[in-house]
Coordinates of C-alpha atoms and ligand atoms in Angstrom, one line a residue:
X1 CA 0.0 0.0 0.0
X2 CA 1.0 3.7 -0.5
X3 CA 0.5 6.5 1.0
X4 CA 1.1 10.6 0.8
X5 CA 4.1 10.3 3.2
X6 CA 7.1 9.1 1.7
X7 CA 9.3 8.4 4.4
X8 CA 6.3 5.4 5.2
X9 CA 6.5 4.3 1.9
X10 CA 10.1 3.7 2.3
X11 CA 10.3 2.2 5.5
X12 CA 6.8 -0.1 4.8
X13 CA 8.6 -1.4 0.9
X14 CA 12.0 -1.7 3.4
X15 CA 10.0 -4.1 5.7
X16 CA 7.9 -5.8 3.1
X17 CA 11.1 -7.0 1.3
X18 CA 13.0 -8.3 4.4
X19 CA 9.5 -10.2 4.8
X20 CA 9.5 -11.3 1.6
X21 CA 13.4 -12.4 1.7
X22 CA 12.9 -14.1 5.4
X23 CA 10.2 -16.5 3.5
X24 CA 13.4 -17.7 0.2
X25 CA 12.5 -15.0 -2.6
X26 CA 15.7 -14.3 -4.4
X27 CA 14.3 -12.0 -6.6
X28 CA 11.9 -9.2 -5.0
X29 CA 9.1 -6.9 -7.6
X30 CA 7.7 -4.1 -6.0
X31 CA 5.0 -2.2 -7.3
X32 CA 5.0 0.9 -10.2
X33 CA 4.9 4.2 -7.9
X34 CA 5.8 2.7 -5.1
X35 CA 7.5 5.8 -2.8
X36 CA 4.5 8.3 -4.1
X37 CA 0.7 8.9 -4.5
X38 CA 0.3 8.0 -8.5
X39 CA -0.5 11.2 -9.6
X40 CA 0.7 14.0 -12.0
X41 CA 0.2 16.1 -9.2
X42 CA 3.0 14.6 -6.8
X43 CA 5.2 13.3 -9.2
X44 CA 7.5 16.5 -8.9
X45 CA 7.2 17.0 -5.2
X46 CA 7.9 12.8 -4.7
X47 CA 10.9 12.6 -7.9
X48 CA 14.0 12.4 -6.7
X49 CA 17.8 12.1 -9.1
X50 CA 18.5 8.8 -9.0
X51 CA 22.2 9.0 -10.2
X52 CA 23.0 11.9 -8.2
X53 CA 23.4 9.5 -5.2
X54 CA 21.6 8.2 -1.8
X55 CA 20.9 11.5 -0.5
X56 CA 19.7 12.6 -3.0
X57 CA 17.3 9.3 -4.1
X58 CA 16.9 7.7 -0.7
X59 CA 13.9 5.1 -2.1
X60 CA 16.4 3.7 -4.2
X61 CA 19.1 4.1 -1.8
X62 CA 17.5 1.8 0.6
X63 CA 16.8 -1.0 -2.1
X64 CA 20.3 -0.7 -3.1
X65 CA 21.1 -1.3 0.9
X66 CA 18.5 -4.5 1.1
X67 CA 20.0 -6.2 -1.7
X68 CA 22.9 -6.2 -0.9
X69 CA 22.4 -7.4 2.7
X70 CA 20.4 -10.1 2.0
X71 CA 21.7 -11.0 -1.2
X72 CA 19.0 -10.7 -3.5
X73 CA 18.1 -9.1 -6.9
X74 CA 15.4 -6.5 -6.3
X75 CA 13.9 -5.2 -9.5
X76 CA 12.6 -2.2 -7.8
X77 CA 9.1 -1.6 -9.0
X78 CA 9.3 2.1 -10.0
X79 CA 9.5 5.9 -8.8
X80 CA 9.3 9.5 -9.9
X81 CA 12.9 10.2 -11.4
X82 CA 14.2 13.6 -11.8
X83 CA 17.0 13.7 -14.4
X84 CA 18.2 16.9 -16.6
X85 CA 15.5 18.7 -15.6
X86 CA 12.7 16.2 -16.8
X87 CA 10.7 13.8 -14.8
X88 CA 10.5 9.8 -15.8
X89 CA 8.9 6.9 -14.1
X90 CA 11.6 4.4 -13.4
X91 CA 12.5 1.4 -12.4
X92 CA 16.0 -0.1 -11.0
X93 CA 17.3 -3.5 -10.7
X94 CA 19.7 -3.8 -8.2
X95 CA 21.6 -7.3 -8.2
X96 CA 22.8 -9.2 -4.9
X97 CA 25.8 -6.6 -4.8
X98 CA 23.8 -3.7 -4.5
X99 CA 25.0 -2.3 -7.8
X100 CA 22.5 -0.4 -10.2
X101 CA 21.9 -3.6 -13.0
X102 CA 19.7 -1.2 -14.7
X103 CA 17.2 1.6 -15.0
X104 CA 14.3 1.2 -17.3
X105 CA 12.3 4.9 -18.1
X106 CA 8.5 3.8 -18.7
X107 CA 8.8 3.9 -23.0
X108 CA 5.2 4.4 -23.6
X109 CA 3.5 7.2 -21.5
X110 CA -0.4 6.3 -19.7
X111 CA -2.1 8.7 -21.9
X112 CA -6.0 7.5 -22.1
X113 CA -9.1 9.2 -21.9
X114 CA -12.4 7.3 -21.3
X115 CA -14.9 9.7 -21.3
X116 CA -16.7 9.2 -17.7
X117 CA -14.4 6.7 -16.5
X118 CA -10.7 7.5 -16.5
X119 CA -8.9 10.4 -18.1
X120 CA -5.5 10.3 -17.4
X121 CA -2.2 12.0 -18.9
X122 CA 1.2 11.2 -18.3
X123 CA 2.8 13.2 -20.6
X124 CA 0.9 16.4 -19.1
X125 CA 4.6 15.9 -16.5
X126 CA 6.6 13.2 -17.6
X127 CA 8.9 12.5 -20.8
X128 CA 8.8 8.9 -22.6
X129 CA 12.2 6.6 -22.0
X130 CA 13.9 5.9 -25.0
X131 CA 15.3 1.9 -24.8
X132 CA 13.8 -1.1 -24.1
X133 CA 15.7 -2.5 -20.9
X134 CA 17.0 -6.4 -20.4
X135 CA 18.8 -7.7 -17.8
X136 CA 21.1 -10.1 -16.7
X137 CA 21.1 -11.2 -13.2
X138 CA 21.4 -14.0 -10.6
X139 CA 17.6 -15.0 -11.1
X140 CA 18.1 -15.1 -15.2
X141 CA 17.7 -12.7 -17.9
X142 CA 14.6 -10.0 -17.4
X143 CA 13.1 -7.8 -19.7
X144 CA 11.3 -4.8 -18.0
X145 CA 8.3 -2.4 -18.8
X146 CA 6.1 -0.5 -16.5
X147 CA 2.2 -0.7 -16.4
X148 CA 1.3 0.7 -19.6
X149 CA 4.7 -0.8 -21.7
X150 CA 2.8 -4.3 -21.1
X151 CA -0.1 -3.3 -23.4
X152 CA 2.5 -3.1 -26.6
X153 CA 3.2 -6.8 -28.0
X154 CA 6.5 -5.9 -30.0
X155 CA 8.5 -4.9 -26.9
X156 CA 7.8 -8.3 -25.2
X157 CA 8.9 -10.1 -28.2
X158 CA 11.8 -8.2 -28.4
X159 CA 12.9 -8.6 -25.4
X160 CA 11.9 -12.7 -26.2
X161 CA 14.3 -12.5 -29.3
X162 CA 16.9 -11.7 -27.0
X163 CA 16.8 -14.3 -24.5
X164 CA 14.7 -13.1 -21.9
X165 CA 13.2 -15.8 -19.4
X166 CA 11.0 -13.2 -17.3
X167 CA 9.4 -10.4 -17.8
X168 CA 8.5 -8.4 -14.9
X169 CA 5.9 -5.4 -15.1
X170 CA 5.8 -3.3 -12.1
X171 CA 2.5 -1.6 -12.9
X172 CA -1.0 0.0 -11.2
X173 CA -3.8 -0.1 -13.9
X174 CA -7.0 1.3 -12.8
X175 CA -10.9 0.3 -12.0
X176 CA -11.9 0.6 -15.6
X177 CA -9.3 -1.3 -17.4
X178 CA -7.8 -3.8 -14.8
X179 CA -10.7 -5.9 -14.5
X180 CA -11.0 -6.5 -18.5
X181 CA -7.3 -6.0 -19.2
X182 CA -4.6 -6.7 -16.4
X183 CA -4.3 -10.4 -16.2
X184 CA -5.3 -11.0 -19.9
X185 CA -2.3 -8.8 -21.3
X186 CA -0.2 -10.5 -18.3
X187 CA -1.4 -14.5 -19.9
X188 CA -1.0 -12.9 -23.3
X189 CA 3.0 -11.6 -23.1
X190 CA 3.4 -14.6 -21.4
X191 CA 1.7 -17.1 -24.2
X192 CA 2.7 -15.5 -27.1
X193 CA 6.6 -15.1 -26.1
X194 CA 6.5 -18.5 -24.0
X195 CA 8.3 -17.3 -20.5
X196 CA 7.3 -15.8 -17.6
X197 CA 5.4 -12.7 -16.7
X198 CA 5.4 -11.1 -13.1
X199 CA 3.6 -8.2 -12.3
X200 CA 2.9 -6.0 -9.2
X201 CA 0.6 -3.2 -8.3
X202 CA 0.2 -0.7 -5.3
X203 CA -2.8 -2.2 -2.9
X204 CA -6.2 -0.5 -4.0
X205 CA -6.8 2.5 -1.8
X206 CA -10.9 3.8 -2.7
X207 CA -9.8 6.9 -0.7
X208 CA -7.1 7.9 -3.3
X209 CA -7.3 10.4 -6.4
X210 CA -6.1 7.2 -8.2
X211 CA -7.8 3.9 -7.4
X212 CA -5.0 0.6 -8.7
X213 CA -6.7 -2.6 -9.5
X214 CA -4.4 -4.5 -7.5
X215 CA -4.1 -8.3 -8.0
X216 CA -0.1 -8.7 -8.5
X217 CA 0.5 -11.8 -10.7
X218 CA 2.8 -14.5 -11.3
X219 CA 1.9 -16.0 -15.0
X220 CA 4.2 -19.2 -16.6
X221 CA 5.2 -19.5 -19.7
X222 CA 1.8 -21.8 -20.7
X223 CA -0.2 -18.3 -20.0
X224 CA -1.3 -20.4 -16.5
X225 CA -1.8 -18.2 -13.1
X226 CA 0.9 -19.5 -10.9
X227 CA 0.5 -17.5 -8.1
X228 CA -2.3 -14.4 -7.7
X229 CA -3.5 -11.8 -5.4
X230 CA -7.1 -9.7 -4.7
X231 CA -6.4 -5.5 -4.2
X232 CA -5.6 -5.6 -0.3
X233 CA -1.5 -5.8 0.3
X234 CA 0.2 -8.9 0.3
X235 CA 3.1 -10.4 -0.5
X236 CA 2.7 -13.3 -2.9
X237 CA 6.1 -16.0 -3.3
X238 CA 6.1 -18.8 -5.8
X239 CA 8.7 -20.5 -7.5
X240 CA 9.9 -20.2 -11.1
X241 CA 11.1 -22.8 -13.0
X242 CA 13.3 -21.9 -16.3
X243 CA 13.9 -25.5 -17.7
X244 CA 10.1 -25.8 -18.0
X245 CA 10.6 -22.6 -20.9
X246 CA 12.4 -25.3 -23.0
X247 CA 9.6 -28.3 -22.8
X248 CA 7.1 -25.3 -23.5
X249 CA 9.0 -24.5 -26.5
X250 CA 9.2 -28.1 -27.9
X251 CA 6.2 -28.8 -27.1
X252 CA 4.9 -25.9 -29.3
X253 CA 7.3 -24.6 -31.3
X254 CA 5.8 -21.0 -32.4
X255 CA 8.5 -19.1 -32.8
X256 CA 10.3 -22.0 -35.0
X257 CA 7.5 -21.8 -36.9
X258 CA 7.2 -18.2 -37.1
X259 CA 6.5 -16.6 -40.9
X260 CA 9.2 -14.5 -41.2
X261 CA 9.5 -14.0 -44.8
X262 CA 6.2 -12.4 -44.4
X263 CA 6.0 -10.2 -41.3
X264 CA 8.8 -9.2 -38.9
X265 CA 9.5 -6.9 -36.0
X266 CA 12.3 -5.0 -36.0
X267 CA 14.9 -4.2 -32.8
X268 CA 15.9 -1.3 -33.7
X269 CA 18.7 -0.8 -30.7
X270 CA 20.2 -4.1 -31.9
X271 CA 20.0 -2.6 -35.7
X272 CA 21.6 0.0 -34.6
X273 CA 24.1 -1.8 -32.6
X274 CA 25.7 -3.5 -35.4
Ligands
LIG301 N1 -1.4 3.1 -15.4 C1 -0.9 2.6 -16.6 O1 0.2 2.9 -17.0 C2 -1.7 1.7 -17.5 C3 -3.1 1.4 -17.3 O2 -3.7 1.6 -16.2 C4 -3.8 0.8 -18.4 O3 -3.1 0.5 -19.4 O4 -5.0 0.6 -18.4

């Protein structure tokens, strides 16, 4: 759950993961917006420069601290980050070091308007990342996006193309759309590109400008719920089990069988790359 005061949202996330570490998780997903109400609103008063150091980003400063006490990978839902003078919504992996693995800038920016239902505008304060983000780690290789990235097929597959085992989606979608939408784009990343999903959302707060779905999701590589939650807070642990990614793929081999003489995405950052 989050609240207005930031200093509780640190300390509460702090204590949440040492819970979840005291019961085995190696890897820890916290939820998008984690250290601030999600609105455009607070997003300037709650950002903070994330590679300016711990005093001056003390949300990721603490996850940084955790992991590397109890030896986990913390892919560190996401924050308000203020960098060159423009704000993003951010996510960090920190391995079982401590280090910064990687920061992944939400690419595509919640801009939706459902006329009497929900009308919201991220762009109206924050600017779009630029790269899709992958990453290798002690739990295997993860391809991130936040909340609304998970709604855009080509990024999942990309990351897919490049190896990833998990994808993990730190993300709060709304009363409108999360009923019809949240678990079905979860079960379709997770079908389509034949790995896992994980996902995690802020608690559902009624009393809040923004009311989050909830329901925080572990989803195999079959597009089966492994592990699930309702909208109060909890902390959900299940196992993940990568050589079941291989029978999946024998057993139904889409992408051998893929038509790529007649439709293709393109990575761009790799085209480039080369
Ligand atoms: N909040 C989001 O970024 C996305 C969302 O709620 C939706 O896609 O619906």
């Amino acid at each position: 759950s989050v609240t207005p005061d930031k200093d509780r949202n640190i300390a509460h996330a702090r204590s949440a993961i040492q819970d979840a570490a005291s019961k085995g998780a190696q890897l820890v997903l916290l939820p998008e917006i984690w250290n601030s109400p999600y609105s455009n609103d607070s997003f300037p008063v709650y950002a903070e420069d994330i590679d300016a150091g711990a005093d001056a980003s003390p949300s990721t400063a603490m996850l940084s601290e955790l992991s590397r006490f109890l030896k986990i990978t913390i892919v560190g839902g996401s924050i308000p980050e203020l960098s060159g003078g423009r704000l993003y919504n951010t996510c960090c992996v920190f391995g079982t070091d401590g280090k910064l693995l990687a920061k992944h800038r939400k690419i595509h920016l919640f801009d939706i308007d459902i006329p009497g239902k929900i009308t919201f505008i991220e762009s109206k304060t924050l600017t779009a990342g630029e790269t899709p983000t992958i990453v290798d780690t002690e739990v295997g290789r993860i391809g991130i996006g936040i909340c609304y990235d998970i709604r855009f097929p080509e990024l999942a597959m990309i990351y897919a193309a490049r190896g990833a085992h998990l994808l993990c989606y730190p993300g709060a979608f709304n009363m409108t759309t999360g009923p019809l939408h949240w678990e079905l784009l979860q079960r379709a990343r997770a079908t389509d590109n034949q790995l896992y999903v994980a996902t995690c959302s802020p608690a559902r707060d009624t009393g809040s400008g923004y009311v989050a779905w909830g329901h925080s999701t572990l989803v195999g590589p079959f597009g089966e719920v492994l592990a699930t939650t309702e909208h109060d807070e909890a902390i959900i642990i299940a196992e993940i089990d990568y050589s079941i990614l291989e029978q999946r793929r024998t057993n139904l081999p889409v992408t051998k069988q893929r038509r790529g003489d007649l439709y293709q995405v393109v990575d761009f950052q790799r085209l480039n790359s080369q």
